[in-house]
Short mmCIF file of C-alpha atoms in Angstrom, two decimals:
data_model
loop_
_atom_site.label_atom_id
_atom_site.label_comp_id
_atom_site.label_asym_id
_atom_site.label_seq_id
_atom_site.Cartn_x
_atom_site.Cartn_y
_atom_site.Cartn_z
CA MET A 1 99.09 272.20 137.28
CA LEU A 2 99.68 269.03 135.22
CA LEU A 3 100.89 266.05 137.09
CA ALA A 4 102.56 263.73 134.46
CA ILE A 5 103.33 260.28 135.88
CA ASP A 6 105.38 257.70 134.19
CA PHE A 7 103.95 254.21 134.57
CA ASP A 8 106.64 251.62 134.21
CA GLY A 9 108.73 251.50 137.43
CA THR A 10 107.06 254.58 138.66
CA LEU A 11 103.33 254.28 139.19
CA ALA A 12 103.80 250.47 138.75
CA THR A 13 106.29 248.51 140.64
CA HIS A 14 107.65 246.87 137.51
CA ASP A 15 108.62 248.07 134.06
CA THR A 16 105.79 246.07 132.43
CA VAL A 17 107.23 245.82 128.91
CA ASP A 18 110.53 244.69 130.21
CA TRP A 19 108.82 242.28 132.60
CA PHE A 20 106.70 240.39 130.17
CA SER A 21 109.36 240.67 127.39
CA GLU A 22 111.78 239.03 129.76
CA ARG A 23 109.13 236.39 130.56
CA TRP A 24 108.33 235.40 126.92
CA ALA A 25 111.42 236.53 124.94
CA PRO A 26 114.38 236.64 127.30
CA ALA A 27 117.14 236.65 124.54
CA ASP A 28 115.34 239.51 122.61
CA PHE A 29 114.88 241.46 125.75
CA ALA A 30 118.58 241.19 126.75
CA ALA A 31 119.95 241.98 123.24
CA ALA A 32 117.71 245.01 122.68
CA ASP A 33 118.37 246.28 126.25
CA ALA A 34 122.08 246.03 125.74
CA ALA A 35 121.96 247.72 122.30
CA LEU A 36 119.98 250.67 123.92
CA ALA A 37 122.56 250.93 126.67
CA ARG A 38 125.39 251.10 124.13
CA GLY A 39 123.59 253.81 122.30
CA GLU A 40 123.26 251.69 119.14
CA ILE A 41 119.43 251.96 118.96
CA GLY A 42 116.94 254.33 120.35
CA LEU A 43 114.04 253.71 122.73
CA ASP A 44 111.47 253.13 120.11
CA GLU A 45 113.61 250.55 118.23
CA CYS A 46 114.41 248.88 121.61
CA LEU A 47 110.64 248.58 122.37
CA ALA A 48 109.90 247.12 118.89
CA ARG A 49 112.67 244.50 119.14
CA GLN A 50 111.83 243.44 122.67
CA ILE A 51 108.34 242.33 121.70
CA ALA A 52 108.66 241.32 118.02
CA ASN A 53 108.82 237.65 118.67
CA ILE A 54 106.24 237.29 121.36
CA THR A 55 103.42 234.95 120.40
CA ALA A 56 101.62 234.92 123.80
CA THR A 57 97.99 236.15 123.55
CA ARG A 58 96.73 239.35 124.81
CA ASP A 59 94.80 237.46 127.53
CA GLU A 60 97.97 235.75 128.62
CA VAL A 61 99.94 238.86 128.88
CA GLU A 62 97.29 240.77 130.64
CA ALA A 63 96.67 237.95 133.13
CA PHE A 64 100.43 237.82 133.88
CA LEU A 65 100.75 241.52 134.41
CA VAL A 66 97.56 241.81 136.52
CA GLU A 67 98.81 238.92 138.72
CA THR A 68 102.37 240.09 139.18
CA VAL A 69 102.48 243.96 138.90
CA ALA A 70 101.42 246.18 141.69
CA ILE A 71 100.65 249.87 141.98
CA ARG A 72 102.82 251.79 144.43
CA PRO A 73 101.12 252.62 147.73
CA GLY A 74 99.36 256.05 148.03
CA ALA A 75 98.06 256.32 144.44
CA ASP A 76 94.42 256.46 145.59
CA ALA A 77 95.04 259.31 147.91
CA LEU A 78 97.30 261.12 145.47
CA VAL A 79 94.45 260.97 142.82
CA ALA A 80 91.90 262.21 145.37
CA TYR A 81 94.16 265.06 146.41
CA CYS A 82 94.67 266.23 142.86
CA ALA A 83 90.83 266.27 142.35
CA GLY A 84 90.50 268.81 145.13
CA ALA A 85 93.63 270.82 144.41
CA GLY A 86 93.02 271.69 140.80
CA ILE A 87 95.78 269.35 139.67
CA GLU A 88 95.28 267.24 136.51
CA PRO A 89 97.04 263.78 136.80
CA ILE A 90 97.76 261.87 133.66
CA VAL A 91 99.87 258.82 132.99
CA VAL A 92 102.34 259.56 130.21
CA SER A 93 104.09 256.36 129.16
CA SER A 94 106.39 254.77 126.68
CA GLY A 95 104.45 251.47 127.20
CA PHE A 96 101.09 250.29 125.91
CA GLU A 97 97.84 251.95 126.78
CA SER A 98 95.57 248.92 126.78
CA LEU A 99 97.97 246.93 129.12
CA ILE A 100 98.31 249.95 131.33
CA ARG A 101 94.50 250.38 131.43
CA ARG A 102 94.17 246.81 132.36
CA ILE A 103 96.40 247.05 135.42
CA LEU A 104 94.84 250.32 136.55
CA ASP A 105 91.35 248.77 136.32
CA ALA A 106 92.43 245.79 138.37
CA HIS A 107 93.59 248.17 141.09
CA GLY A 108 90.47 250.49 140.85
CA LEU A 109 92.36 253.55 139.40
CA ASP A 110 90.74 255.64 136.67
CA LEU A 111 93.36 257.97 135.05
CA PRO A 112 93.83 259.26 131.56
CA ILE A 113 96.63 257.59 129.66
CA SER A 114 98.90 258.88 126.92
CA ALA A 115 100.93 255.98 125.59
CA HIS A 116 101.82 253.79 122.66
CA GLU A 117 99.63 250.73 121.70
CA CYS A 118 100.40 247.14 120.71
CA ASP A 119 99.00 244.50 118.46
CA PHE A 120 99.16 240.79 119.23
CA GLY A 121 99.37 238.16 116.40
CA PRO A 122 100.51 234.54 115.81
CA ASP A 123 103.85 235.83 114.31
CA GLY A 124 104.57 238.13 117.19
CA MET A 125 103.79 241.69 118.64
CA THR A 126 104.00 244.99 116.98
CA VAL A 127 103.97 248.56 118.26
CA ARG A 128 101.66 251.24 117.22
CA PHE A 129 103.64 254.32 118.22
CA ARG A 130 101.90 257.42 119.53
CA GLU A 131 102.63 260.54 117.38
CA ARG A 132 105.21 262.48 119.40
CA ALA A 133 107.46 265.25 118.11
CA LEU A 134 111.09 264.54 117.41
CA CYS A 135 113.00 266.00 120.40
CA ASP A 136 115.86 268.56 119.59
CA ARG A 137 117.64 267.36 122.88
CA CYS A 138 117.65 263.66 122.63
CA GLY A 139 116.93 263.00 119.02
CA GLU A 140 114.08 260.70 119.82
CA ARG A 141 110.33 260.93 119.85
CA CYS A 142 110.28 261.39 123.66
CA LYS A 143 107.66 262.69 126.09
CA ARG A 144 108.93 266.26 126.48
CA ASP A 145 106.77 267.85 123.73
CA GLU A 146 103.67 265.90 124.48
CA VAL A 147 103.77 266.75 128.19
CA ALA A 148 104.17 270.50 127.26
CA ARG A 149 101.29 270.16 124.89
CA LEU A 150 99.11 268.48 127.61
CA ALA A 151 100.08 271.23 130.11
CA ALA A 152 98.94 273.89 127.71
CA GLY A 153 100.83 276.60 129.54
CA ARG A 154 100.27 275.28 132.98
CA PRO A 155 103.15 274.34 135.44
CA VAL A 156 104.27 270.75 135.28
CA ALA A 157 105.09 268.32 137.92
CA TYR A 158 106.76 265.23 136.57
CA VAL A 159 107.07 261.79 138.29
CA GLY A 160 109.63 259.31 136.66
CA ASP A 161 112.30 256.73 137.21
CA GLY A 162 114.30 256.21 134.05
CA TYR A 163 115.63 256.62 130.58
CA SER A 164 112.27 257.61 129.01
CA ASP A 165 111.59 260.35 131.52
CA VAL A 166 114.71 262.42 131.17
CA CYS A 167 113.78 265.13 128.69
CA ALA A 168 110.31 265.69 130.10
CA ALA A 169 111.62 265.68 133.69
CA GLU A 170 114.36 268.22 132.79
CA ALA A 171 111.75 270.57 131.34
CA ALA A 172 109.35 270.32 134.30
CA ASP A 173 108.74 272.75 137.04
CA VAL A 174 108.66 270.23 139.79
CA ARG A 175 110.49 266.93 139.51
CA PHE A 176 109.87 263.63 141.50
CA ALA A 177 112.61 260.99 140.78
CA ARG A 178 113.84 257.64 141.77
CA ALA A 179 116.36 255.05 140.37
CA GLY A 180 117.92 255.99 137.00
CA LEU A 181 116.17 259.34 136.61
CA ALA A 182 117.32 260.36 140.08
CA ARG A 183 120.86 259.52 139.22
CA HIS A 184 120.68 261.54 136.00
CA LEU A 185 119.26 264.67 137.76
CA ASP A 186 122.01 264.37 140.34
CA ALA A 187 124.66 264.32 137.61
CA ALA A 188 122.92 267.27 135.92
CA GLY A 189 122.71 269.26 139.07
CA LEU A 190 118.89 269.61 138.78
CA PRO A 191 116.71 269.52 141.86
CA TYR A 192 114.07 266.95 142.46
CA LEU A 193 112.04 265.41 145.20
CA PRO A 194 112.85 261.65 145.77
CA PHE A 195 109.97 259.21 146.04
CA ALA A 196 109.51 255.72 147.16
CA ASP A 197 105.83 255.56 146.65
CA MET A 198 102.90 257.82 145.62
CA ALA A 199 102.40 258.94 149.22
CA ASP A 200 105.74 260.88 148.82
CA VAL A 201 104.56 262.54 145.57
CA HIS A 202 101.31 263.54 147.56
CA ARG A 203 103.36 265.06 150.37
CA GLY A 204 105.69 266.88 147.98
CA LEU A 205 102.72 268.44 146.08
CA ALA A 206 100.83 269.36 149.21
CA GLY A 207 104.08 270.60 150.87
#
């Protein structure tokens, strides 16, 4: 089994891109988030707009995230359980790999990551988007096809909380959801296991 875990708001207590965007570019964050909610732009465009004018350095952003972002309790035990149960855990994110890695390292977690990347510069930040197939459901380059490719025919358990998780969660064999993803699955009539922390995911898999 592949255990695909979203990072922002799922494994981590904060949506890290929103968190540092709101810290350094609050007007850009609010405008992009509102445009996404109205359906005027997609997730990739939202991400690019949120960070475009942030001139903070990588060191500044990483230090802020390490100081303020926690990992949900139970992550260590979940990873240990997966190692003994033949389950491959991987972080699949619409955030930035290097920033996610920095937070995981600070909390002593070693997990593979599939995510976008970002570049810092004096004129702002830019996104280096990971190659993901265009989804025939949402019309965006979402996580669904990538998760299926990583699973390589194995069953998939998906853990998520929001907008970027919808398609991959719908296609999964087992779903763990909270917040916006849980509301979406409720409306769609799709079963899932609610979680508050990674101990809930551990119990659900061992269950």
